[in-house]
mmCIF file of C-alpha atoms in Angstrom:
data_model
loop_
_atom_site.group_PDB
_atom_site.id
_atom_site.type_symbol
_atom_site.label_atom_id
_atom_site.label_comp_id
_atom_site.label_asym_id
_atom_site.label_seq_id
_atom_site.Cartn_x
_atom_site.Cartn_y
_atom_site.Cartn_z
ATOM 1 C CA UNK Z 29 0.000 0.000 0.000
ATOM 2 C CA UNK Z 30 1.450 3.421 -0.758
ATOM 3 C CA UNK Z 31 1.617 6.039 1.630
ATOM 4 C CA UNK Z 32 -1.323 8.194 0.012
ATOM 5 C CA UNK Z 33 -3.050 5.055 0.545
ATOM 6 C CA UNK Z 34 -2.611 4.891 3.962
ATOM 7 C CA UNK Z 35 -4.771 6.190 6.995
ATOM 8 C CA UNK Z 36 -3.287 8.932 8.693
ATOM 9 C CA UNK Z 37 -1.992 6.811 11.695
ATOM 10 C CA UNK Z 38 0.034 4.717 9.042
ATOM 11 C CA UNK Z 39 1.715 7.872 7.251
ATOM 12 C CA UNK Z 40 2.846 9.817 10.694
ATOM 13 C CA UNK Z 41 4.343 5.975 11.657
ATOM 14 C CA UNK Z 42 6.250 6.396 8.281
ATOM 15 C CA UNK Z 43 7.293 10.009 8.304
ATOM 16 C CA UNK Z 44 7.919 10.921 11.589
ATOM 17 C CA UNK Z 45 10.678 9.559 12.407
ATOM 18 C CA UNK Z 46 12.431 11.134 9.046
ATOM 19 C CA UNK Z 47 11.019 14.719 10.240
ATOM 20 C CA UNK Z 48 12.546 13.723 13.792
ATOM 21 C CA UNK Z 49 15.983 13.013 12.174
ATOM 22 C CA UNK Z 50 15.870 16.199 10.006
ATOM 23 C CA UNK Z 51 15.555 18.181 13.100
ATOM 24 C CA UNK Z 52 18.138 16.256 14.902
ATOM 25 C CA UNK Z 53 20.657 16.848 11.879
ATOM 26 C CA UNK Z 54 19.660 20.537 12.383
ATOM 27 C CA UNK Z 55 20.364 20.764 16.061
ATOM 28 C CA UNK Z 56 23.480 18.541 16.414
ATOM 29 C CA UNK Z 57 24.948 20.574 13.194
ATOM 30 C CA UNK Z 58 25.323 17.027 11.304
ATOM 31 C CA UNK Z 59 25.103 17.839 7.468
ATOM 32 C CA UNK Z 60 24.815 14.448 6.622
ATOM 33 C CA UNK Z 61 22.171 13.858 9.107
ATOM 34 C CA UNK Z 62 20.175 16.468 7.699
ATOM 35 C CA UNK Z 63 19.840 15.466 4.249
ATOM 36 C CA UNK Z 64 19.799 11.778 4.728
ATOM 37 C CA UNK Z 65 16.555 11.691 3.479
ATOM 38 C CA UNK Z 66 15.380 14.773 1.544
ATOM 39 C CA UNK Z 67 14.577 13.944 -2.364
ATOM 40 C CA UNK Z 68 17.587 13.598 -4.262
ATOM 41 C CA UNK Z 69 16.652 16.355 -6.520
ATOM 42 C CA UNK Z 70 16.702 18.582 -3.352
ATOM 43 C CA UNK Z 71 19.889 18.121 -2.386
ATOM 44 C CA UNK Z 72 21.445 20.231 -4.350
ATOM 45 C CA UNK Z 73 19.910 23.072 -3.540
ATOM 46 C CA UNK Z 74 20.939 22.300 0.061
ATOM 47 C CA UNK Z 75 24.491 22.248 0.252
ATOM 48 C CA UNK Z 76 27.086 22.680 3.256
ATOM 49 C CA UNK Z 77 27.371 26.367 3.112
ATOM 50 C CA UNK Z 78 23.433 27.322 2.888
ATOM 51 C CA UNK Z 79 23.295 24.845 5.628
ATOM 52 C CA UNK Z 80 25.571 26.398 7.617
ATOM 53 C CA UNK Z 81 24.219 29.674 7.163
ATOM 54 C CA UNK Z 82 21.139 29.078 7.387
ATOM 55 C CA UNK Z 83 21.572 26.727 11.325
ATOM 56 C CA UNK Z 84 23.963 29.459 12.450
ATOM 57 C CA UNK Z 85 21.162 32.765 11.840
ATOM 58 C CA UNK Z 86 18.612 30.033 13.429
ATOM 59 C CA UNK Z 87 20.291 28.796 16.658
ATOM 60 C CA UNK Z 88 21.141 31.797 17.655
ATOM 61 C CA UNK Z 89 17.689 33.440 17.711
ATOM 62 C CA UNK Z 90 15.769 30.284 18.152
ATOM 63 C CA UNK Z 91 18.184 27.668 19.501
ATOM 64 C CA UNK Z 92 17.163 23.738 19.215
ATOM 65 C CA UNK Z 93 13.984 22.824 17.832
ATOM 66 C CA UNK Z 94 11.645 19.857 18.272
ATOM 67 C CA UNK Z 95 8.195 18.547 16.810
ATOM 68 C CA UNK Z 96 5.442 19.589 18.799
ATOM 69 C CA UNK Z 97 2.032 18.049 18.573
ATOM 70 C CA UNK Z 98 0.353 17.417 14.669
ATOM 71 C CA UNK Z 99 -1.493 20.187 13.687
ATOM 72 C CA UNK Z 100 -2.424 18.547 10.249
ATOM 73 C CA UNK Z 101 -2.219 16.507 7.470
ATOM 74 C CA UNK Z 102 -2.921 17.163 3.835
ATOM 75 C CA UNK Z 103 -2.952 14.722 1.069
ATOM 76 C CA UNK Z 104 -2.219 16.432 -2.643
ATOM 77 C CA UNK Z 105 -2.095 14.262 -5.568
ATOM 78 C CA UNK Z 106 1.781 13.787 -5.681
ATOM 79 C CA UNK Z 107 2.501 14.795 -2.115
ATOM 80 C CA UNK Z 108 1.904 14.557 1.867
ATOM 81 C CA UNK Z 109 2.341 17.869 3.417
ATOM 82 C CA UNK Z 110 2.389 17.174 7.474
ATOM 83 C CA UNK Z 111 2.277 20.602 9.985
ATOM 84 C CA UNK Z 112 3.462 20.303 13.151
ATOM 85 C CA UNK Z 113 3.934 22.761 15.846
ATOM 86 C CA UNK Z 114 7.176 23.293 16.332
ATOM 87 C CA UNK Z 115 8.809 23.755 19.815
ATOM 88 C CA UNK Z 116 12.036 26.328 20.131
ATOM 89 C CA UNK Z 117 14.459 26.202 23.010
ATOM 90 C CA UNK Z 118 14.450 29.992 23.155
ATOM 91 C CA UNK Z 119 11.120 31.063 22.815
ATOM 92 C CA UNK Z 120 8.274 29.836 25.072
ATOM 93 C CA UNK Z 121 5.289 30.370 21.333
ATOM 94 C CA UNK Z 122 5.588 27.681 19.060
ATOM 95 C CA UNK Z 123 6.261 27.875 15.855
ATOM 96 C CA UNK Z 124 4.573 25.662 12.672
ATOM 97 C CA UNK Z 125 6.794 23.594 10.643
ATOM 98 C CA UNK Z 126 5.867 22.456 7.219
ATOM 99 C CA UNK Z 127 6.990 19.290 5.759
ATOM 100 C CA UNK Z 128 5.970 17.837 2.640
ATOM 101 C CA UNK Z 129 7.026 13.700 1.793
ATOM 102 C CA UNK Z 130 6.896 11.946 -1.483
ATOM 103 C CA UNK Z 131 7.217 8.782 -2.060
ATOM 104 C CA UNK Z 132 9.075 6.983 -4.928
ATOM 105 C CA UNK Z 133 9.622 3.374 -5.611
ATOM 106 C CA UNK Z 134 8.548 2.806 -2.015
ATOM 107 C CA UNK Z 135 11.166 5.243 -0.633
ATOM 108 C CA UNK Z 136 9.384 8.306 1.334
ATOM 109 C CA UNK Z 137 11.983 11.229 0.512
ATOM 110 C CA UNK Z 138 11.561 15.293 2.210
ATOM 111 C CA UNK Z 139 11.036 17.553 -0.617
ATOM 112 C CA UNK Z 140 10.733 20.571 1.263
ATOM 113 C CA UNK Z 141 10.633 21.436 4.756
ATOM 114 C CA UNK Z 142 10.403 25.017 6.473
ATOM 115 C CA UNK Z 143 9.493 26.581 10.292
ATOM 116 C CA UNK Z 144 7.462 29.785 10.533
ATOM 117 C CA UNK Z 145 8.157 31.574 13.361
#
């Protein structure tokens, strides 16, 4: 069964634990962490240096980040995009953080993910 297939229980079992490595890749500063799974065809647009940037601008203002509690999940025809609240060590509001999962050849990939704060 694929994952647009699935009940909604089924894709956060699948995808969760890829959004919980991203952010861990994010706060440990571990490159290769972070882009273990995001969609080959992402990855370049993600390299070491925009990383870098990018983690160094955040932790400072924000520090560590973790998923907070599903807000929701939306099913378009060649995606999954999941919204979670997102929890910040240095600021008591949550933020929202937008992932969206594909799913190719049975291998569930991030194609783009981003925290509003």
């Amino acid at each position: 069964m694929s994952l647009q297939e699935s009940e909604d229980k089924e894709i956060l079992e699948a995808v969760k634990p890829i959004a919980e490595q991203l952010e861990a890749g994010w706060n440990e500063n571990d490159y290769q962490k972070f882009i273990r799974h995001v969609a080959i065809d992402k990855k370049e647009s993600i390299d070491i240096n925009n990383f870098t940037k990018q983690r160094t601008e955040s932790i400072k203002e924000l520090g560590k980040s973790s998923l907070g509690k599903l807000v929701k999940i939306h099913k378009n025809p060649n995606n999954i995009v999941i919204i979670w609240e997102v929890l910040f060590e240095k600021r008591p509001e949550p933020g929202l953080g937008v992932y969206r999962f594909i799913e190719s050849n049975g291998t569930i990939t991030v194609e783009s993910s981003l925290h509003h704060h």
